[in-house]
mmCIF file of C-alpha atoms in Angstrom:
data_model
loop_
_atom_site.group_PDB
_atom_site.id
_atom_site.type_symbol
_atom_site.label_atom_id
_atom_site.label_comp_id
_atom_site.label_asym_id
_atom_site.label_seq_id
_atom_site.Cartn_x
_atom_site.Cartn_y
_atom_site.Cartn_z
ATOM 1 C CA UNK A 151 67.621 -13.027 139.908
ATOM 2 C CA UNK A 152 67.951 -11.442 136.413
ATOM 3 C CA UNK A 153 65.890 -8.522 135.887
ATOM 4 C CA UNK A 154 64.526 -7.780 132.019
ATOM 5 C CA UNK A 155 64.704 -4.833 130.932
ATOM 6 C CA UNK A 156 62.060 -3.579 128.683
ATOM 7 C CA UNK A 157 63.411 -2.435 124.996
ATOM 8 C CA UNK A 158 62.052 1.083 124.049
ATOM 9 C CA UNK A 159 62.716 2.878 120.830
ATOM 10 C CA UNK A 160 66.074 4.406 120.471
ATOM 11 C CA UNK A 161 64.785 7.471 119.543
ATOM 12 C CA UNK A 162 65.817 10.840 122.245
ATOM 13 C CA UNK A 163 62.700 11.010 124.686
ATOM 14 C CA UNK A 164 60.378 7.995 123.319
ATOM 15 C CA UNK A 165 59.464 5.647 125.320
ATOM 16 C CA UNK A 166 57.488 3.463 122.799
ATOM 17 C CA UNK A 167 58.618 0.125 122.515
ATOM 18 C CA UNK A 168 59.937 -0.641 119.119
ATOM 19 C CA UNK A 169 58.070 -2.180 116.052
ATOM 20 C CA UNK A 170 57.238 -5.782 115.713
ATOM 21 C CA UNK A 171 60.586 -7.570 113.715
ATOM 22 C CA UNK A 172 59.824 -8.996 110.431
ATOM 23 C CA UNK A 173 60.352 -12.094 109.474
ATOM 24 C CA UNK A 174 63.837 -12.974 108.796
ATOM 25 C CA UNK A 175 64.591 -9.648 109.291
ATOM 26 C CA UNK A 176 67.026 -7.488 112.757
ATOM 27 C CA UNK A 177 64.775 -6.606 114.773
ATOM 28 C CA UNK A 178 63.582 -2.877 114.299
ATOM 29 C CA UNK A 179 65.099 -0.188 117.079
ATOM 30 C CA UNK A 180 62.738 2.582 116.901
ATOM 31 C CA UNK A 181 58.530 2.581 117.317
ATOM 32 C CA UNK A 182 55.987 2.427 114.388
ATOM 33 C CA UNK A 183 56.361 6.815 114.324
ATOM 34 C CA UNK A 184 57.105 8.056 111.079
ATOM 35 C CA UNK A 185 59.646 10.561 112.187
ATOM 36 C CA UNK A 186 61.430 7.794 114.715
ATOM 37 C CA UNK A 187 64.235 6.627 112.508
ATOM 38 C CA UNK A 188 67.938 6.672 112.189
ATOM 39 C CA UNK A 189 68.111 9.649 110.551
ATOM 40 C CA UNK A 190 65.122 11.564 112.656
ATOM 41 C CA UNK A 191 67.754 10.812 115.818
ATOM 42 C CA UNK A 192 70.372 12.454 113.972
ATOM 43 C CA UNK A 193 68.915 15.528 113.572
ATOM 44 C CA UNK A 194 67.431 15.526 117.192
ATOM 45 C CA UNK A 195 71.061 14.490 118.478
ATOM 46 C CA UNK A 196 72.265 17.731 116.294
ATOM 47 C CA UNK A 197 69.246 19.972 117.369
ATOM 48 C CA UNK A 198 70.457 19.513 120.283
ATOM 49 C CA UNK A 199 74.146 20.076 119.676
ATOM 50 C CA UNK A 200 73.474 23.359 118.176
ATOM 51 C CA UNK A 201 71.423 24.439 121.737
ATOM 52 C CA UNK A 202 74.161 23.529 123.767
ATOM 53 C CA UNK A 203 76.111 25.519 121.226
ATOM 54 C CA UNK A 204 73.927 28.426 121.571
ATOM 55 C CA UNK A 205 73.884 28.255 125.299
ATOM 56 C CA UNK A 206 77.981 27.843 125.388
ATOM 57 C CA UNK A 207 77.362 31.406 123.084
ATOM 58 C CA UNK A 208 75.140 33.141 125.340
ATOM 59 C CA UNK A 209 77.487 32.295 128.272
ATOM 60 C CA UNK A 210 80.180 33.651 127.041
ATOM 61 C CA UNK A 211 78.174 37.009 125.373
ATOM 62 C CA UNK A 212 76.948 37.706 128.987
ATOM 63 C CA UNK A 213 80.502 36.599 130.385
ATOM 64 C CA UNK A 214 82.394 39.227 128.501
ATOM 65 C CA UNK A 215 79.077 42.077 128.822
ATOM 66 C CA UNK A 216 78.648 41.777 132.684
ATOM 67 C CA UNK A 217 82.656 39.612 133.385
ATOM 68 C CA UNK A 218 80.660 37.362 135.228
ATOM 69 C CA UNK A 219 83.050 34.418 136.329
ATOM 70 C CA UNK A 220 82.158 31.301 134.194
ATOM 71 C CA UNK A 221 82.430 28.112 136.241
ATOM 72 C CA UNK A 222 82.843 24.490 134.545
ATOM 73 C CA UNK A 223 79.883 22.584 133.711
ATOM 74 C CA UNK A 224 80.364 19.730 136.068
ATOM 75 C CA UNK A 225 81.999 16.533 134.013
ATOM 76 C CA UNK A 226 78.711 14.367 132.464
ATOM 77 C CA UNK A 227 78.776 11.092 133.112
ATOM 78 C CA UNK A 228 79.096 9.395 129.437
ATOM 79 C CA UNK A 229 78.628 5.788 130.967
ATOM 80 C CA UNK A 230 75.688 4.041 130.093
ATOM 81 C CA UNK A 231 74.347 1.118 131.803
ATOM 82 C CA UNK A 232 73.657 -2.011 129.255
ATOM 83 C CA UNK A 233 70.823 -3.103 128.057
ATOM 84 C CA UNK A 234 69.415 -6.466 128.624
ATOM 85 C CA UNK A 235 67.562 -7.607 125.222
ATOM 86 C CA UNK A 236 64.402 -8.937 125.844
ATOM 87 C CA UNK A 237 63.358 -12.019 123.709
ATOM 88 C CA UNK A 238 63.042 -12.196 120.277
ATOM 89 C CA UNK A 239 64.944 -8.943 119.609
ATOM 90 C CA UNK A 240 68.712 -8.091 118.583
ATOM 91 C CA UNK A 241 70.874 -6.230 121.256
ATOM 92 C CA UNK A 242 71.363 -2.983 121.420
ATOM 93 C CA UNK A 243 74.918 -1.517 121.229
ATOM 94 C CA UNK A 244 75.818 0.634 124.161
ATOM 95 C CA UNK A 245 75.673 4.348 123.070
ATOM 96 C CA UNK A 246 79.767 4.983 124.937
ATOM 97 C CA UNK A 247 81.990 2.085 125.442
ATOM 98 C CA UNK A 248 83.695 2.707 128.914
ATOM 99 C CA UNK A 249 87.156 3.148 127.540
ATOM 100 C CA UNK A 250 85.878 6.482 125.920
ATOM 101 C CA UNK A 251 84.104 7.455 129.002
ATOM 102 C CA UNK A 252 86.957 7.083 131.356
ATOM 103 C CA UNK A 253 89.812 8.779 128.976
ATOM 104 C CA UNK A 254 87.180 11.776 128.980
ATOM 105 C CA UNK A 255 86.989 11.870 132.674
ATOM 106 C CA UNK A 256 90.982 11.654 132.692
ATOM 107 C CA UNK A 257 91.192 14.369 129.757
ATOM 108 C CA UNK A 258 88.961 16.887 132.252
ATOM 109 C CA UNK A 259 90.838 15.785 134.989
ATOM 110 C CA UNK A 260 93.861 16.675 133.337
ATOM 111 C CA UNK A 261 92.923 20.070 132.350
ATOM 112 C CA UNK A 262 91.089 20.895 135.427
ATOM 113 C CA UNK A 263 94.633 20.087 136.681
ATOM 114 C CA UNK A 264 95.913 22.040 134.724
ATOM 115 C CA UNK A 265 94.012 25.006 135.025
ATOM 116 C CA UNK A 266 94.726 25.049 138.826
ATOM 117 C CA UNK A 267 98.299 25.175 138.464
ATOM 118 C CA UNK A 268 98.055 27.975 135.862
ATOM 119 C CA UNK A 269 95.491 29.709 138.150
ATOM 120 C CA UNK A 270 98.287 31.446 140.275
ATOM 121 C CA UNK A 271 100.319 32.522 136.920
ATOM 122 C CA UNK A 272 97.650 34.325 134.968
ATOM 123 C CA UNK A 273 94.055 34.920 135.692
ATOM 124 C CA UNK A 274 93.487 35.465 131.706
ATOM 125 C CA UNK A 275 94.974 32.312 131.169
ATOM 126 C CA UNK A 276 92.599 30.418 133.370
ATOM 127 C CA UNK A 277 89.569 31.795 132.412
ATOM 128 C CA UNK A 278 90.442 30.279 128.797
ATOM 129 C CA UNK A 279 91.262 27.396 129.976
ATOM 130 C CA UNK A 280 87.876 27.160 131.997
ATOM 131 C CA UNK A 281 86.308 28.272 128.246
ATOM 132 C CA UNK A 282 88.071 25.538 127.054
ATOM 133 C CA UNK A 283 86.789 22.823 129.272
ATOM 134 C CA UNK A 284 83.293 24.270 129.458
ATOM 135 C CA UNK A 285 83.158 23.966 125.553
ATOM 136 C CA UNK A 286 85.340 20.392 125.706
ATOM 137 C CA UNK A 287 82.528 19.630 128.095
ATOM 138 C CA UNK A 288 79.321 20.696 126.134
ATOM 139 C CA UNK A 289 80.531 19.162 122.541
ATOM 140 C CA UNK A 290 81.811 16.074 123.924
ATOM 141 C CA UNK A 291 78.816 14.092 124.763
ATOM 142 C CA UNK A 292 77.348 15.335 120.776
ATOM 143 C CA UNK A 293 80.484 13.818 119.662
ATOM 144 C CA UNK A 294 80.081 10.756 121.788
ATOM 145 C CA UNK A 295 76.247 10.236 120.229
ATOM 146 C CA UNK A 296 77.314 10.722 116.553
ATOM 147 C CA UNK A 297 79.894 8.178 116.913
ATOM 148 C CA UNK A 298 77.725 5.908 118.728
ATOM 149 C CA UNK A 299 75.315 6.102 115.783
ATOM 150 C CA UNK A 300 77.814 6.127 113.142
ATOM 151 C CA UNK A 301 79.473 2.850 114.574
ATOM 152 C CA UNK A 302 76.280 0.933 115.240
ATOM 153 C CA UNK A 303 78.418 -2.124 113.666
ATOM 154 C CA UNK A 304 75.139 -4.458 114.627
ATOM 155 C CA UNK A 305 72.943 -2.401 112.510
ATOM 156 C CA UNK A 306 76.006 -2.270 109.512
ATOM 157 C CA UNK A 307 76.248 -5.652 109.885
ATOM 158 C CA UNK A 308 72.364 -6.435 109.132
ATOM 159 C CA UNK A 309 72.238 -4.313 106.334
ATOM 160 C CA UNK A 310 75.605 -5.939 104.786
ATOM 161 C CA UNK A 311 73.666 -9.258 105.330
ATOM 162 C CA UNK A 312 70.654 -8.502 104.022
ATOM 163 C CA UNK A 313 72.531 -6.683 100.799
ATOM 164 C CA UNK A 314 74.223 -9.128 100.684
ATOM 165 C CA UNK A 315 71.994 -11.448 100.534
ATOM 166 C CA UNK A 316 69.421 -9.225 97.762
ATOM 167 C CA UNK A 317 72.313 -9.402 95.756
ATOM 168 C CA UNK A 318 73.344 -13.102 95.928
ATOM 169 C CA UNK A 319 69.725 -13.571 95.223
ATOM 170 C CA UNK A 320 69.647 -11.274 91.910
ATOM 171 C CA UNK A 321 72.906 -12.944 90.683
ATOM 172 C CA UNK A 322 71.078 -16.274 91.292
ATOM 173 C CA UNK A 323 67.580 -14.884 89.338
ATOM 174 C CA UNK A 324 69.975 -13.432 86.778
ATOM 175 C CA UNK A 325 71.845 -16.360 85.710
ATOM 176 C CA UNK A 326 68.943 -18.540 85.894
ATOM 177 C CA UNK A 327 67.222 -16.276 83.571
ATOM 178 C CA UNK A 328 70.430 -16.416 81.623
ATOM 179 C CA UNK A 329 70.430 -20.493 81.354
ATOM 180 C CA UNK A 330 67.173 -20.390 80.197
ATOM 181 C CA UNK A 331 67.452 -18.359 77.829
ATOM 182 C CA UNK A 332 70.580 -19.899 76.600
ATOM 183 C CA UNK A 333 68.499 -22.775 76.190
ATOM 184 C CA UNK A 334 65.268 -20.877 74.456
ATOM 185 C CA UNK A 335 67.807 -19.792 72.169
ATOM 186 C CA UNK A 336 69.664 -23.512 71.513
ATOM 187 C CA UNK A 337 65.858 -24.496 71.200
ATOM 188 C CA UNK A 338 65.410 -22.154 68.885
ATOM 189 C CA UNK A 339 68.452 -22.379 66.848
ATOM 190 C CA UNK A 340 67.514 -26.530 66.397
ATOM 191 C CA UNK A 341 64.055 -25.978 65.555
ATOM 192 C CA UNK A 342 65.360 -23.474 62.470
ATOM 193 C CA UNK A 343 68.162 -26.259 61.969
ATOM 194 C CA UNK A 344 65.346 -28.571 61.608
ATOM 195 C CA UNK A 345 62.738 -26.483 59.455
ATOM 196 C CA UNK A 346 65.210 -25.664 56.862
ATOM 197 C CA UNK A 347 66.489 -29.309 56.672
ATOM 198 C CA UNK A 348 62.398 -29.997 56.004
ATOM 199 C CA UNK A 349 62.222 -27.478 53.675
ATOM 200 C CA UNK A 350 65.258 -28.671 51.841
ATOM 201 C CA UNK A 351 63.828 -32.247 51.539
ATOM 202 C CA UNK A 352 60.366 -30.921 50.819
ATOM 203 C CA UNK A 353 61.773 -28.800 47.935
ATOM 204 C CA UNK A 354 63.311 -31.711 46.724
ATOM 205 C CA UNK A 355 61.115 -33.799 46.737
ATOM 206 C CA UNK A 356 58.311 -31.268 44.811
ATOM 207 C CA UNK A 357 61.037 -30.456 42.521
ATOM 208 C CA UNK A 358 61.122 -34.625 42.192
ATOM 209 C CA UNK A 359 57.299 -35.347 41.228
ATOM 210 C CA UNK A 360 57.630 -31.920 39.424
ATOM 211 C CA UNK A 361 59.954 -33.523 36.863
ATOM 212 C CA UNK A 362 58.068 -36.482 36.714
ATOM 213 C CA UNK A 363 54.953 -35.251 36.117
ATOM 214 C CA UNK A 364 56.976 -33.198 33.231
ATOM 215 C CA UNK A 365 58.134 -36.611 32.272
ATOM 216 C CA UNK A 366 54.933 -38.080 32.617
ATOM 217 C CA UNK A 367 53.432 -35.100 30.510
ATOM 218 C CA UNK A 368 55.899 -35.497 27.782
ATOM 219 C CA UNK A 369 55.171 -39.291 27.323
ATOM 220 C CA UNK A 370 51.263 -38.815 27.399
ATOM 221 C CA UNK A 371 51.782 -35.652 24.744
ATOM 222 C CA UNK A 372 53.917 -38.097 22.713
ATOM 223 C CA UNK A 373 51.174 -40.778 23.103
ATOM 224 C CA UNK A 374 48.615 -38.769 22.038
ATOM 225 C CA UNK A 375 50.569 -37.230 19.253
ATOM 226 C CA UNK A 376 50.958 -41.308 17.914
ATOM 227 C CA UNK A 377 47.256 -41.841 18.352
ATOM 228 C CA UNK A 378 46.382 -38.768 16.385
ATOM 229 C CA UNK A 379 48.438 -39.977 13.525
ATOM 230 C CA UNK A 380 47.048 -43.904 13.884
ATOM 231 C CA UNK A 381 43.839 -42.332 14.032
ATOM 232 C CA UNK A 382 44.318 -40.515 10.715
ATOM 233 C CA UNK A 383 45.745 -43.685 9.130
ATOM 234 C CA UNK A 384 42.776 -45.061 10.004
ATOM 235 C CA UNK A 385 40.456 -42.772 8.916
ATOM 236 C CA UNK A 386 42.453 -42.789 5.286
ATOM 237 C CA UNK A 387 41.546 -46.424 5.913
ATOM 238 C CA UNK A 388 38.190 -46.465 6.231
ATOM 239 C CA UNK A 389 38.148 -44.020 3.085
ATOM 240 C CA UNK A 390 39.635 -46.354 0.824
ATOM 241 C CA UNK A 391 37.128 -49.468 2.043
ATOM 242 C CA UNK A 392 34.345 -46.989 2.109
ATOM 243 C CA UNK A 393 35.472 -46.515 -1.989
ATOM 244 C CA UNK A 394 36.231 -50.227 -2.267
ATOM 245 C CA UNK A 395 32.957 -50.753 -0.796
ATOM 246 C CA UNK A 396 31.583 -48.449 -3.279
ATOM 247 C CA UNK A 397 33.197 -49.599 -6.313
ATOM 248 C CA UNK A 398 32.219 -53.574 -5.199
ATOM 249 C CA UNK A 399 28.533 -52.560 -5.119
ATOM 250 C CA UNK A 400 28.569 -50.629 -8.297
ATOM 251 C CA UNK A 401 30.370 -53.384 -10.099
ATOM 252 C CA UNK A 402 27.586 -56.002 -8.406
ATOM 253 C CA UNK A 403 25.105 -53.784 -9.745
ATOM 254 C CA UNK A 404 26.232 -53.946 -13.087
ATOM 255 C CA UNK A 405 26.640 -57.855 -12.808
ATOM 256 C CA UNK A 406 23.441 -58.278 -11.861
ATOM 257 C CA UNK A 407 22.478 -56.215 -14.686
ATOM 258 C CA UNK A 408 24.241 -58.141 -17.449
ATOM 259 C CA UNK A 409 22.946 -61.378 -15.955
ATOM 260 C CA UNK A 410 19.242 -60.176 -16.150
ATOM 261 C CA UNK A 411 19.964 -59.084 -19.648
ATOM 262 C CA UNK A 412 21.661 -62.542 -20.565
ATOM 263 C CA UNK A 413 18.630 -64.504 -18.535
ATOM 264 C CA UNK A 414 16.260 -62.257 -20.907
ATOM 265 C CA UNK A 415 18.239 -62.493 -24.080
ATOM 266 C CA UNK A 416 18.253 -67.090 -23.805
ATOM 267 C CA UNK A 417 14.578 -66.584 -23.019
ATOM 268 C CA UNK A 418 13.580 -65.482 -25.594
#
């Protein structure tokens, strides 16, 4: 029977299990805490680097004030059982792969070894060697943690994708923006093609009826100049039978005259 193991936030000391994933997106390995983060577990793994420092310090202060014998920390055990990822979340990479853990168990072996045989040489010589080893011991697993946070190739891996896939996205939008404005701007150059070819044509053809109203101006100006001068003709006309007229009527006049005279002149 498989037994499922619970996923809780990778941050040191929490026990919270870890965010609700996001659509489409890894699924989160620390808790809904502000602090809880990749980087907040840095500092705590380096917090706690620099106490083990200060404790390897103090060790070796009251070592060489009170030449207390220092003994070896005992060898940690930098194995880590793996966990089982429940469903609906991404794995969780194993903070030490075994290789590492077992060539640091044969590198303390080795100088624990070593400082045995050099034990019956030179006292001085093994107590550095024991300094050596204590502080091999205390850095290693800080070492061990940084690298298992550095190389947290799941976690690369996601963020490569999801780059990856932000930028594939923004080349897309960008090049689609770029079509269509390639076309706005095609548009845009026909449309101008096309209002000065209208322009041209309706310049032409107002500079057409232009010159024939001109034309048309001309020939009613030249019209009116020959009606003028019929109209005078006329007039000079209308003079001369207006004098005929006259001079008929005055000679009538006098005919009538010399007949009444004659009619008189045999009546008598």
């Amino acid at each position: 029977m498989t037994v499922e193991t619970i996923p809780t936030c990778a941050f040191p000391g929490c026990t919270n299990p870890p965010e609700a994933p996001a659509p489409g997106a890894p699924a989160p390995r620390y808790c809904e805490h502000p602090e809880h983060n990749a980087l907040g577990a840095f500092r705590k793994f380096r917090a706690k680097r620099q106490q083990r420092k200060e404790g390897k310090r103090q060790a070796a202060a009251a070592k060489k004030a009170g030449d207390m014998p220092v003994t070896a920390a005992p060898a940690a055990d930098f194995t880590s059982p793996p966990v089982v990822p429940g469903p609906g979340t991404a794995p969780r990479p194993e903070a030490v792969p075994p290789e590492a853990a077992g060539m640091a168990s044969e590198l303390l072996d080795s100088a624990m070894e070593a400082a045995a045989e050099s034990a019956t040489d030179n006292a001085g010589a093994r107590d550095e060697i024991v300094a050596l080893m204590t502080r091999l011991a205390t850095d290693l697993p800080a070492y061990i943690e940084e690298l298992a946070i550095i190389t947290d190739s799941a976690a690369a891996e996601a963020r490569i994708e999801v780059v990856t896939k932000a930028s594939a996205q923004r080349t897309l939008a960008a090049e689609q923006r770029a079509a269509l404005a390639e076309e706005a701007a095609e548009m845009a150059v026909d449309r101008l093609d096309e209002a000065e070819r209208n322009f041209e044509e309706e310049t032409e053809r107002i500079r057409t009826e232009t010159a024939k109203q001109v034309a048309d101006a001309d020939f009613v100006r030249a019209e009116l100049e020959r009606y003028r001068e019929r109209v005078g003709q006329l007039e000079e006309r209308l003079d001369q039978v207006r004098e005929e007229a006259d001079t008929a009527r005055r000679e009538r006049g006098d005919l009538a005259l010399e007949i009444e005279r004659h009619r008189a002149a045999h009546g008598e």
